[in-house]
Coordinates of C-alpha atoms and ligand atoms in Angstrom, one line a residue:
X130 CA 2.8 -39.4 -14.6
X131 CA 4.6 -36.1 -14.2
X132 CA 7.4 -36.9 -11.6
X133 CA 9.7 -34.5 -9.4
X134 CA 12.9 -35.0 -8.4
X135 CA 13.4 -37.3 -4.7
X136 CA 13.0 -35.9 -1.9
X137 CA 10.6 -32.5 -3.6
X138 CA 9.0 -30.9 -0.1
X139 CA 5.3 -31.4 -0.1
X140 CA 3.5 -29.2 2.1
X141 CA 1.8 -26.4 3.1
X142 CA 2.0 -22.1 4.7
X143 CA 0.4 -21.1 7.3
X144 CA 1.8 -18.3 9.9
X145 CA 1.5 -18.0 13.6
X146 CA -0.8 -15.1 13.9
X147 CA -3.2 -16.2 11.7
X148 CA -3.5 -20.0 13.1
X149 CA -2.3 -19.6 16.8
X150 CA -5.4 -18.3 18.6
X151 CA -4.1 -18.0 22.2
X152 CA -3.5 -14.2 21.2
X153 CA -3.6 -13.0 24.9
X154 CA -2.5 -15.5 27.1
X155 CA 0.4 -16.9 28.4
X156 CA 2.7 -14.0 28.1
X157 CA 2.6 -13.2 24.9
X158 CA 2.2 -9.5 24.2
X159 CA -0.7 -7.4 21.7
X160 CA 0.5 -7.1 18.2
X161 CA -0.7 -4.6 15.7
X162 CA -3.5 -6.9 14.7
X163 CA -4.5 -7.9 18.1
X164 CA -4.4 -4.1 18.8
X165 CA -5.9 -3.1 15.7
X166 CA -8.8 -5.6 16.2
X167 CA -9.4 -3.9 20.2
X168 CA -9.5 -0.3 18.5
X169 CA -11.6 -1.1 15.3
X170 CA -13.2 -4.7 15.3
X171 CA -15.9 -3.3 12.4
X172 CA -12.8 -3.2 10.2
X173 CA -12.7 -7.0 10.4
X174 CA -14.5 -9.5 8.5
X175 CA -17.3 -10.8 10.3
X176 CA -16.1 -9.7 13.4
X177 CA -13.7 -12.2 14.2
X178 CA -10.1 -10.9 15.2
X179 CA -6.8 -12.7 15.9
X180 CA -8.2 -14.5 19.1
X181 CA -10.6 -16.8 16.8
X182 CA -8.5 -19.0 14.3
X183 CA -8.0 -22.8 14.2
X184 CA -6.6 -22.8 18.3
X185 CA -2.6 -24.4 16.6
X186 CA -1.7 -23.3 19.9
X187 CA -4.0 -25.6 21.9
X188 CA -4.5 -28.5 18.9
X189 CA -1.2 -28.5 17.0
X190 CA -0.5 -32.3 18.0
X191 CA -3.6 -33.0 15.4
X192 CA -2.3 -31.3 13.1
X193 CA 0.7 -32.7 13.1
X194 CA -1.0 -36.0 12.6
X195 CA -3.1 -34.9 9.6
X196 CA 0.1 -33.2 8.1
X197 CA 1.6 -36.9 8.2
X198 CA -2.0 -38.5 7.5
X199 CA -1.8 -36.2 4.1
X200 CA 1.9 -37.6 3.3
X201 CA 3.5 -34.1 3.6
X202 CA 6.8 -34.1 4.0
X203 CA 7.1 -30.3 5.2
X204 CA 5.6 -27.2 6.5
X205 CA 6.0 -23.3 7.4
X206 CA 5.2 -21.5 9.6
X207 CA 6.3 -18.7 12.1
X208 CA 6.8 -18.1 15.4
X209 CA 5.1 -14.7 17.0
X210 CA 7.5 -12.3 17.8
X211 CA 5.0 -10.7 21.0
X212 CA 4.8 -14.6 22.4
X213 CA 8.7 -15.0 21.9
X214 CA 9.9 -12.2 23.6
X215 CA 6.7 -9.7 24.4
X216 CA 8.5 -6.6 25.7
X217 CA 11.6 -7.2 23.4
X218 CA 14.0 -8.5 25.9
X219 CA 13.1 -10.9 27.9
X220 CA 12.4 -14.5 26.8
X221 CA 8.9 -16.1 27.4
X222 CA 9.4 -19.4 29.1
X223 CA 6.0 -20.4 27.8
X224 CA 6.6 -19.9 24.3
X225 CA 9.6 -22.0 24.2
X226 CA 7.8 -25.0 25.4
X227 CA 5.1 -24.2 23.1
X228 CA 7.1 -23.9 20.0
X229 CA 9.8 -26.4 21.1
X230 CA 6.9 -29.2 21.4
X231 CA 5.3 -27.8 18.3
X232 CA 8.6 -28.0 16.0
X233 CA 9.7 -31.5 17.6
X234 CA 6.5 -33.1 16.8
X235 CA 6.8 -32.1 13.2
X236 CA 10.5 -33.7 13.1
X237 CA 9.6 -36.5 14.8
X238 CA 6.4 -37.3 12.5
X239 CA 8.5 -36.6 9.4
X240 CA 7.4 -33.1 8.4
X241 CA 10.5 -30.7 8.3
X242 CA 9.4 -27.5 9.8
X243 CA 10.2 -24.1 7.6
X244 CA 10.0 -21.7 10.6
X245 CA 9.6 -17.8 9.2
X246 CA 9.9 -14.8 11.8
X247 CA 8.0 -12.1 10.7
X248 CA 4.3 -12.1 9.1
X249 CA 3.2 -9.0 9.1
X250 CA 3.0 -9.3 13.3
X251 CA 4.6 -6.2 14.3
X252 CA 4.7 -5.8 18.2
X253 CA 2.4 -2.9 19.4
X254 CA 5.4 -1.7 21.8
X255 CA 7.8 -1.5 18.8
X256 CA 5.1 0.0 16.5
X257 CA 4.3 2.9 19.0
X258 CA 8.1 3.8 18.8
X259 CA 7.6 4.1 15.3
X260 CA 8.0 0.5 13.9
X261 CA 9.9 -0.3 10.8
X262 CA 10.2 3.3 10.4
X263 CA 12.5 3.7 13.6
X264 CA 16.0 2.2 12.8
X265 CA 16.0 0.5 16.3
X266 CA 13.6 -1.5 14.9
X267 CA 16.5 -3.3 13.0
X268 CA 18.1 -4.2 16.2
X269 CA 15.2 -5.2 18.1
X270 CA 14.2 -7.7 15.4
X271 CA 18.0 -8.7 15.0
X272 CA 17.7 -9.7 18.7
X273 CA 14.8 -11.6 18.7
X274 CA 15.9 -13.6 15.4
X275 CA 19.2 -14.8 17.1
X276 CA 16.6 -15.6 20.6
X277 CA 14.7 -17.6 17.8
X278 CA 17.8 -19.4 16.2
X279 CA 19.3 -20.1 19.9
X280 CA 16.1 -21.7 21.2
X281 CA 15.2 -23.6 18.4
X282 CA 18.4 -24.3 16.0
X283 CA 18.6 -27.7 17.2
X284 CA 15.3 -28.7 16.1
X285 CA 14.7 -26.7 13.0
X286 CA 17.2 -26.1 9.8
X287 CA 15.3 -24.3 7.9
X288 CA 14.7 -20.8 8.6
X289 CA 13.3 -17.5 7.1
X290 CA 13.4 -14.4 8.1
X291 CA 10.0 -12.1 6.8
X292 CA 7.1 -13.7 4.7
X293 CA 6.7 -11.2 1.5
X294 CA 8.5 -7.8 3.1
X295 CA 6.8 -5.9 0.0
X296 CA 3.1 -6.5 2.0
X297 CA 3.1 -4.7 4.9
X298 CA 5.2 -2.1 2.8
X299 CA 2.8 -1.3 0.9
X300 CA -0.5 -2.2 3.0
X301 CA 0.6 -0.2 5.6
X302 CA 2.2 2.9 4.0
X303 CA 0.4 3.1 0.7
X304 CA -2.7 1.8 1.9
X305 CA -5.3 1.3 4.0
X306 CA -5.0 -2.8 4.8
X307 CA -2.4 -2.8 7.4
X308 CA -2.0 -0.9 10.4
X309 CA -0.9 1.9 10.6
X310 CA -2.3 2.8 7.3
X311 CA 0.1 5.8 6.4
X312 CA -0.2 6.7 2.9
X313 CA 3.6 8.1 2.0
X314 CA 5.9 6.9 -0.4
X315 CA 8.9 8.4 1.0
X316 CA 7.8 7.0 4.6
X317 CA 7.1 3.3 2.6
X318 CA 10.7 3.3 1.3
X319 CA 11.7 4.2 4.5
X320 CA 10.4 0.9 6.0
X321 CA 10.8 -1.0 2.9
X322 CA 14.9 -0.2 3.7
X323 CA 14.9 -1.1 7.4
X324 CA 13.1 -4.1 6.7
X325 CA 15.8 -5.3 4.5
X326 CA 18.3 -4.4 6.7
X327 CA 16.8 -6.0 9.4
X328 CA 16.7 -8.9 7.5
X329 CA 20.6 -8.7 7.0
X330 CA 21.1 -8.2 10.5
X331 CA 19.3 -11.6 11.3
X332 CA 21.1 -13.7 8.2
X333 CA 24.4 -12.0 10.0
X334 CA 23.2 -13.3 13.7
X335 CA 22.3 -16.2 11.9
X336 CA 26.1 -17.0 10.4
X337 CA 27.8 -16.5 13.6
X338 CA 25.6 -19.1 15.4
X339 CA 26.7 -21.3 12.4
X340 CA 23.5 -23.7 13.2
X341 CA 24.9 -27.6 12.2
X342 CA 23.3 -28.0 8.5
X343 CA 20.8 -24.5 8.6
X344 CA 20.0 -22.3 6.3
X345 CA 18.6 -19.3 5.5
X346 CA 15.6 -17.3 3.5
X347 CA 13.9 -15.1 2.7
X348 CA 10.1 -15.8 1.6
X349 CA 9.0 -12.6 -0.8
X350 CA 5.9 -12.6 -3.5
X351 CA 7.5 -12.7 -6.6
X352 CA 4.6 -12.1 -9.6
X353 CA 5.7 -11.8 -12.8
X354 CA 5.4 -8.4 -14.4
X355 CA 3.6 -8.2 -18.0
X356 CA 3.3 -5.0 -20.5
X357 CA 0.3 -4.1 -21.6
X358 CA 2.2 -4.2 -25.1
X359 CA 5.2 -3.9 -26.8
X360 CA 5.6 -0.6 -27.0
X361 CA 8.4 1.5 -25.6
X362 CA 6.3 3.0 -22.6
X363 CA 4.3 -0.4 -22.0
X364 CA 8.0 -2.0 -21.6
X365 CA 9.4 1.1 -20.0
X366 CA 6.6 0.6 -16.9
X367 CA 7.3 -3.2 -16.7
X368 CA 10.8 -2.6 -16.2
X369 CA 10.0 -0.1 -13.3
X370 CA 7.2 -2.6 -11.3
X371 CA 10.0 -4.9 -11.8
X372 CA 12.6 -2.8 -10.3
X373 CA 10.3 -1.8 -7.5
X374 CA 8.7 -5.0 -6.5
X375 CA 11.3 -7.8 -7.2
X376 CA 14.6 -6.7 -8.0
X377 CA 14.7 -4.4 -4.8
X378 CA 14.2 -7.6 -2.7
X379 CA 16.1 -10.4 -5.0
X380 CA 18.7 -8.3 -5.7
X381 CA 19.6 -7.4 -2.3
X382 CA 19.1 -10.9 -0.5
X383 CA 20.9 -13.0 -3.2
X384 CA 23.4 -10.3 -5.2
X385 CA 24.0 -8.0 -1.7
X386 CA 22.9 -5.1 -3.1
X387 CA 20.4 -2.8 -4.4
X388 CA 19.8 -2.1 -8.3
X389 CA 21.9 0.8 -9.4
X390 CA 18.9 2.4 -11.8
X391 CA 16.5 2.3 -8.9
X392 CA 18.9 3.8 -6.4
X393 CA 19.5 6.5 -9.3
X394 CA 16.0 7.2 -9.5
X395 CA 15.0 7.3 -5.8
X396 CA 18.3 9.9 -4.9
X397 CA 16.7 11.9 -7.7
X398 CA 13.6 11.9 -6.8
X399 CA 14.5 12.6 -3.3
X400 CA 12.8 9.8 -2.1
X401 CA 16.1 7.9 -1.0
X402 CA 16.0 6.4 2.6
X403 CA 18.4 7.1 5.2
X404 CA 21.4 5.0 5.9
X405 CA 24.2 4.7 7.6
X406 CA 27.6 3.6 6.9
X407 CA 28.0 0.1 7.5
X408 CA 24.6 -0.6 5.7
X409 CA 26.4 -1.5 2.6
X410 CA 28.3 -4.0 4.0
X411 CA 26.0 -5.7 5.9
X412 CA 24.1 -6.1 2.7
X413 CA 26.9 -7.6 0.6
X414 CA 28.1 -10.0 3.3
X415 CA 24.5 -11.5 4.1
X416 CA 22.5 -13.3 1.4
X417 CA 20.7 -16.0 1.3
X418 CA 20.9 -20.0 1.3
X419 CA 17.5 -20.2 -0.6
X420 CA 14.3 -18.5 -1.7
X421 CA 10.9 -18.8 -1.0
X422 CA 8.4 -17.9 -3.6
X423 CA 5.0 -17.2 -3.4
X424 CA 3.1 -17.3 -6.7
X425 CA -0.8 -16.1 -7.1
X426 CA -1.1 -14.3 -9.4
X427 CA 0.7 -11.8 -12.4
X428 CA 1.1 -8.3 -12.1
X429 CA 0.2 -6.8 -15.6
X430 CA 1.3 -3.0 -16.2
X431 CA 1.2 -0.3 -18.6
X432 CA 2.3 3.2 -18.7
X433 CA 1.7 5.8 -16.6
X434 CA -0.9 8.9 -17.1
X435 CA 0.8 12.1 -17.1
X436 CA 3.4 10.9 -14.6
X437 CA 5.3 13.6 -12.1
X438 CA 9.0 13.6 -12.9
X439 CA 10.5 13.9 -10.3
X440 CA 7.9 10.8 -8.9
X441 CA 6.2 11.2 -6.1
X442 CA 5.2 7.4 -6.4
X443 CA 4.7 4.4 -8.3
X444 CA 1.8 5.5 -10.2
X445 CA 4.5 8.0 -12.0
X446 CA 6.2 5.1 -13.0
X447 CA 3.9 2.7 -13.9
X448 CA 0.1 1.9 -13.7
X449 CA -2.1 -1.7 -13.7
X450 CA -3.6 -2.7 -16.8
X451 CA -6.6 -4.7 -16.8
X452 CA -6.0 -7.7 -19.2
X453 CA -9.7 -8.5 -21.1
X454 CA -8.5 -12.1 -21.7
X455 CA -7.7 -13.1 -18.0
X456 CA -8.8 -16.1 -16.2
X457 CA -10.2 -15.4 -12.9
X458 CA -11.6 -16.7 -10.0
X459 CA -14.7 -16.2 -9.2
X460 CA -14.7 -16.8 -6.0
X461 CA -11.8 -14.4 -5.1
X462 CA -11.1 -12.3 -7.9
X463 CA -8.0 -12.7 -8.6
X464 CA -6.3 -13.9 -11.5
X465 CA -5.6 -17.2 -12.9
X466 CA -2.2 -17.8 -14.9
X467 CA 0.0 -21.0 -14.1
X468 CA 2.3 -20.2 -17.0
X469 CA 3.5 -17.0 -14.5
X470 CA 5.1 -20.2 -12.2
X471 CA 6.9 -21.0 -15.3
X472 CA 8.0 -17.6 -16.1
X473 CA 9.1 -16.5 -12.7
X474 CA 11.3 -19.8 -12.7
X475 CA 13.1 -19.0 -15.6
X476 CA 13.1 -15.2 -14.1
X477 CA 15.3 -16.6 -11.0
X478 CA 17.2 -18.8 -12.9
X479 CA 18.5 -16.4 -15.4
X480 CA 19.2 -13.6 -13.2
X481 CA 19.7 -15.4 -10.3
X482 CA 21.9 -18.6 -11.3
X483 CA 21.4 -21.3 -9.3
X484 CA 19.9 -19.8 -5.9
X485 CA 18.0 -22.7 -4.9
X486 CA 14.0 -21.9 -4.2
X487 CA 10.7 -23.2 -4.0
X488 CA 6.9 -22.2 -4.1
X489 CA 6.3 -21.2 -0.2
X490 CA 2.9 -20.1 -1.4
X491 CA 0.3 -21.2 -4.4
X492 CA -3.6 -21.3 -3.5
X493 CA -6.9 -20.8 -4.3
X494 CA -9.3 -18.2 -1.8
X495 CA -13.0 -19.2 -1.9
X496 CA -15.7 -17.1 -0.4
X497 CA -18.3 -18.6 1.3
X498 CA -17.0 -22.1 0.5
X499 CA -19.7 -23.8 2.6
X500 CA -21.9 -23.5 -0.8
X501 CA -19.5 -26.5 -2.5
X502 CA -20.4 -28.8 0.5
X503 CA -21.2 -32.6 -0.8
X504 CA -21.9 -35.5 1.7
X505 CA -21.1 -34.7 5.4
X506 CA -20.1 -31.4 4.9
X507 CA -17.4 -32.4 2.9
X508 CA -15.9 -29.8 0.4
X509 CA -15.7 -31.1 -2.6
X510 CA -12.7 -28.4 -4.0
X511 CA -12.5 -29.6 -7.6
X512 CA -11.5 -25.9 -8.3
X513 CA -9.2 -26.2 -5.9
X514 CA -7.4 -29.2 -7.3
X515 CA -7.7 -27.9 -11.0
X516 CA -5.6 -24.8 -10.3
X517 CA -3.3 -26.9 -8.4
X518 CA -3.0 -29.4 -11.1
X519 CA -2.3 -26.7 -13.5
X520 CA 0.6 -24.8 -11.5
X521 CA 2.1 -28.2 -10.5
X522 CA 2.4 -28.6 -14.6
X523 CA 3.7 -25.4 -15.2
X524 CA 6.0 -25.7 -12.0
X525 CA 7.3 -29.1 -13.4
X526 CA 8.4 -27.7 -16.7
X527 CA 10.4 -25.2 -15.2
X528 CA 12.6 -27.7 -13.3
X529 CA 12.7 -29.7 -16.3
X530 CA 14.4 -26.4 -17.9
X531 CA 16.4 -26.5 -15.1
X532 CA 14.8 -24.6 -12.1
X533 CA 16.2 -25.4 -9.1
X534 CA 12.8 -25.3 -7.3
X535 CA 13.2 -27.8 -4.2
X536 CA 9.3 -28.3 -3.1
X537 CA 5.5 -27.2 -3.2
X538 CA 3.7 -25.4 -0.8
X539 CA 0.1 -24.4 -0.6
X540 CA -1.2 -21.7 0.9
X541 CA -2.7 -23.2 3.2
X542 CA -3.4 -26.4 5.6
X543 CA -6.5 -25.4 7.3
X544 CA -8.5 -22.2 6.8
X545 CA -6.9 -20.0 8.4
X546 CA -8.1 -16.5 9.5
X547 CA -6.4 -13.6 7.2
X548 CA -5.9 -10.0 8.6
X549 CA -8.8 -8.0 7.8
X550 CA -10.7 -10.6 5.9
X551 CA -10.5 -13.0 8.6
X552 CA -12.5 -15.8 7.3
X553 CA -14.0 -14.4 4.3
X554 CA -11.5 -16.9 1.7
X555 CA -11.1 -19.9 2.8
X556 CA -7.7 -21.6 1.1
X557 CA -7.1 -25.0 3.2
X558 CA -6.8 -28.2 2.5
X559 CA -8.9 -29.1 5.9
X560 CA -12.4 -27.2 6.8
X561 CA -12.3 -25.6 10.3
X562 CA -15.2 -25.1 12.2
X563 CA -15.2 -22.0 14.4
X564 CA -17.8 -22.8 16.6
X565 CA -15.9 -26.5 17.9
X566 CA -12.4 -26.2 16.0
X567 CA -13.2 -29.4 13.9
X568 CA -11.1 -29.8 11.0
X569 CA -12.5 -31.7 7.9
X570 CA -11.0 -32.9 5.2
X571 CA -12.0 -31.2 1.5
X572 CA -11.8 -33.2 -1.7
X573 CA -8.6 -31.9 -1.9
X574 CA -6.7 -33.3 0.8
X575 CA -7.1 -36.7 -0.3
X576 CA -5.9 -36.1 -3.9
X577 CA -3.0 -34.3 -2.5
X578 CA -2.2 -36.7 -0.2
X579 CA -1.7 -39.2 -3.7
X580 CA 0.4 -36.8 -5.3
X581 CA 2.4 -36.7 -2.4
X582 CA 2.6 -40.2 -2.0
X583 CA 3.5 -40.6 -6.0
X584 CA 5.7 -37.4 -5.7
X585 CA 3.8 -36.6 -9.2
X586 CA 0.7 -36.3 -11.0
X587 CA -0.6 -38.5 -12.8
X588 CA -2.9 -36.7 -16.0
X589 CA -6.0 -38.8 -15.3
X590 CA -5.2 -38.0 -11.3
X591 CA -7.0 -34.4 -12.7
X592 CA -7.4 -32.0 -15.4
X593 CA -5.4 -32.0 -18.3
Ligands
BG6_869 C1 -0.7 -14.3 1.2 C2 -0.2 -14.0 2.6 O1 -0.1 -13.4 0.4 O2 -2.1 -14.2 1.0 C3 -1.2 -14.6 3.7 O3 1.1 -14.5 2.9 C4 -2.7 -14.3 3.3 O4 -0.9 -14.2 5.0 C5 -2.9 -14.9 1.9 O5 -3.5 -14.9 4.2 C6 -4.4 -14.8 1.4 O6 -4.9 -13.5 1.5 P1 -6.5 -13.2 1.5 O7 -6.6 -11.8 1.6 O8 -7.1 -13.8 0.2 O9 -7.1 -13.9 2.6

C-alpha cells in the first residue's frame, strides 16, 4: 500500500458557474457566460448554457451527503461573484443564505470547504466597462473578496482567490474560447497584470480581516514545460513558456514580484502593462499561505519560426511541439504524462522552498461517456481510475522527495457543464442526468471512496 501522510485532503473541484444552475434567479446578475450564451447559444455544445448544470444550488444537501458517502474529506468550489453582489455593491441577501447553508453543511458533514472567487465568471456590468482591462476592475473585485471573507470567514478557512488566472488570459485575449474573444497580446498582458493585482488587493483585504486560522491561495495551472531537444533554441523556448506561463504567476504570489528577464523583455518589446506606483508594494507585501495546482497535462515546446524581435507574441518566443511518443486520451485528446506531477513537485519545491500546495485539479474528460455504461447505467470508468492510479503514484513520490503537497483533488465530483463545451467531457466521479438531475455513481467513486478510506493505494486496488 502506498500511504500519504494523516490528514492528506481527499476531494474533489468543481466551480459555481459551472454546477449552480439557478443562473437567473434570485438576484443574482448575467455574467459573461450567461450573456454570452443569450447572444450566441450555437457557440455552445449542444445547446445547453449556464442555466442547465447539476441544479448545486437547488440539490447541494445531496451532495454533501455523497461527498461524505465517498469518504472525502474536502472540496472546492466558488462562490459567483453576479449572485454575491450583482451590481457590485450591494450584497444579495439570498446568496448569503445560499452559500452560508451550502459551506456549513460541508463543515458539519466533515468535508472542509476550499472556497475560490473567481472562475472565469466575469460580471457582464464589469465587463462592459471594460473588464480586467479597466484598472477599476481591481477594486471592484477587491470589494467583493473582502464581502466574501466577511460573510463567510467564520465558516470557511480556506480560501482562494482566481482558479488558473492564465485561462481567461489567454482564451479571451488570444483566443476565441472566452468572451470577449480579443486577439492582442499587449491587451492580454494588460489583463494578465490587473488580474494579479487584483489578486493582491484581495490577499491584502484578506490580512487585515485576519480571519482566526485562514489562509490564502491562489489556484493556477501549472504544466510542466519540455524542449523539444537539447539544443540551445529547444532550451531557449522552454525557458520563455516557462517565464510566461508559470513564473509570472509563482513568482508574483509566493516571491512578491515579477521575473526580472520577463519584465526586461516585455519593456523592450513595448508590450509592458501600465502601472501605478504602489503596485510594487502591494505585490511584495501579499503572497500566499499555499498553492493550488492543477495538473493535466505537459506543455512541450520548441523554438520559434522566424520569430519578430521585438515580439509581438508568444509565438516569437516559443512554439508547441508535437511529441510522436505521447500518451493520449482518446476520448479527450489531450495528453497523458503522470511523471509531469512528479516534475512540477520538484519544480515548486526547488524554486519555491517550502510553499505548501496541493493538486486542486487532476482528471480525465470523456466524450460521450454513456458508451462505457455497464449494468444500470452505471459507468464503469476503468480509464478513469487508471490515470488516477498512475498520478496518485507519481504524486506520492514526490512527497516522498519531500513535496509539501497537502491533498488530491479531482477535477471533478459530478459532470459538470464546461464553458463552451458544456457537456461534451464528462470528468465526474457521479453521472448527472440532465433531463431529472440524478446523480449516479461510476466505477470510480466506489474505488475512490477505498482510497480515501485507506488514505493510500493499495497496487492490486488498480494498475500497476
Ligand atoms: C480546467 C478548468 O482547466 O479544465 C475547468 O478549471 C474546466 O473549469 C476543465 O471545466 C475541463 O475543461 P474541458 O474543456 O475539458 O471541459
Amino acid at each position: 500500500m502506498l500511504k500519504f501522510q494523516e490528514g492528506f485532503l481527499w476531494g474533489a473541484a468543481a466551480s459555481a458557474p459551472q454546477t449552480e444552475g439557478a443562473a437567473a434567479i434570485d438576484g443574482k446578475s448575467p455574467s459573461t457566460w450567461d450573456k454570452w450564451f443569450e447572444l450566441e447559444p450555437d457557440k455552445f455544445y449542444d445547446h445547453v448554457g449556464p442555466s442547465d448544470t447539476s441544479n448545486t444550488y437547488r440539490h447541494f444537501r445531496e451532495d454533501v451527503a455523497l461527498m461524505k458517502a465517498m469518504n472525502l474529506n474536502s472540496y472546492r468550489t466558488s462562490i459567483a461573484w453576479t449572485r454575491l453582489v450583482p451590481d457590485g455593491k450591494t450584497v444579495n441577501p439570498q446568496a448569503v443564505t445560499f452559500y452560508r447553508a451550502y459551506f456549513q453543511e460541508m463543515v458539519d458533514q466533515g468535508i472542509e470547504p476550499i472556497i475560490n472567487l473567481f472562475h472565469f465568471d466575469m460580471p457582464w456590468w464589469l465587463m462592459e466597462r471594460g473588464g480586467w482591462e479597466a484598472r477599476e476592475s481591481v477594486d471592484y473585485f477587491a470589494a467583493y473578496a473582502r464581502i466574501a471573507f466577511e460573510q463567510f470567514g467564520d465558516i470557511v478557512k480556506k480560501w482562494a482567490t482566481f482558479n488558473e488566472p492564465l485561462v481567461h488570459i489567454e482564451c479571451g485575449y488570444m483566443g476565441d474560447a472566452h468572451w470577449p474573444k480579443v486577439h492582442n497580446f499587449k491587451r492580454a498582458i494588460q489583463v494578465g497584470y490587473h488580474t494579479l493585482l487584483a489578486h493582491a488587493k484581495a490577499v491584502a483585504a484578506f490580512r487585515e480581516l485576519a480571519i482566526p486560522n485562514g489562509e490564502i491561495a491562489i489556484i493556477l495551472n501549472l504544466s510542466p514545460v519540455y524542449p523539444k531537444s537539447q539544443q540551445s533554441a529547444d532550451l531557449e523556448a522552454a525557458e520563455w513558456a516557462d517565464l510566461l506561463y508559470i513564473r509570472s504567476f509563482l513568482d508574483c504570489t509566493v516571491l512578491g514580484r515579477f521575473p526580472e528577464k520577463l519584465v526586461a523583455m516585455l519593456k523592450k518589446s513595448g508590450l509592458a502593462p501600465v502601472t501605478e506606483e504602489g503596485d510594487r508594494e502591494l505585490f511584495a507585501l501579499n503572497t500566499v499561505d499555499f498553492i493550488g495546482c492543477n495538473y493535466y497535462q505537459p506543455l512541450r515546446v520548441q523554438a520559434p519560426i522566424a520569430p519578430n524581435d521585438p515580439i509581438t507574441g508568444p509565438r516569437d518566443l516559443f512554439r508547441g511541439y508535437d511529441w510522436p511518443d505521447k500518451k493520449i486520451n482518446p476520448h479527450r485528446g489531450w495528453e497523458i504524462f503522470p511523471q509531469g506531477i512528479y516534475d512540477i513537485a520538484m519544480r515548486l519545491k526547488n524554486s519555491y522552498g517550502t510553499i505548501p500546495w496541493y493538486i486542486s485539479e487532476n482528471g480525465m474528460g470523456v466524450s460521450q461517456e454513456e458508451r462505457f455504461a455497464a449494468q444500470e447505467g452505471q459507468i464503469n470508468d476503468t480509464y478513469r481510475i487508471e490515470f488516477v492510479t498512475d498520478h496518485l503514484k507519481e504524486l506520492q513520490r514526490a512527497i516522498e522527495a519531500g513535496a509539501p503537497c497537502f491533498g488530491y483533488h479531482m477535477w471533478t465530483f459530478i459532470d459538470c457543464w464546461s464553458w463552451l463545451n458544456a457537456y461534451k467531457n464528462r470528468y465526474g466521479y457521479y453521472r448527472v442526468d440532465l433531463t431529472d438531475d440524478t446523480r449516479t455513481p461510476k466505477a470510480s467513486s466506489f474505488w475512490m471512496a477505498q482510497v480515501a478510506k485507506d488514505n493510500g493505494i493499495d497496487s492490486g486496488n488498480g494498475p500497476d
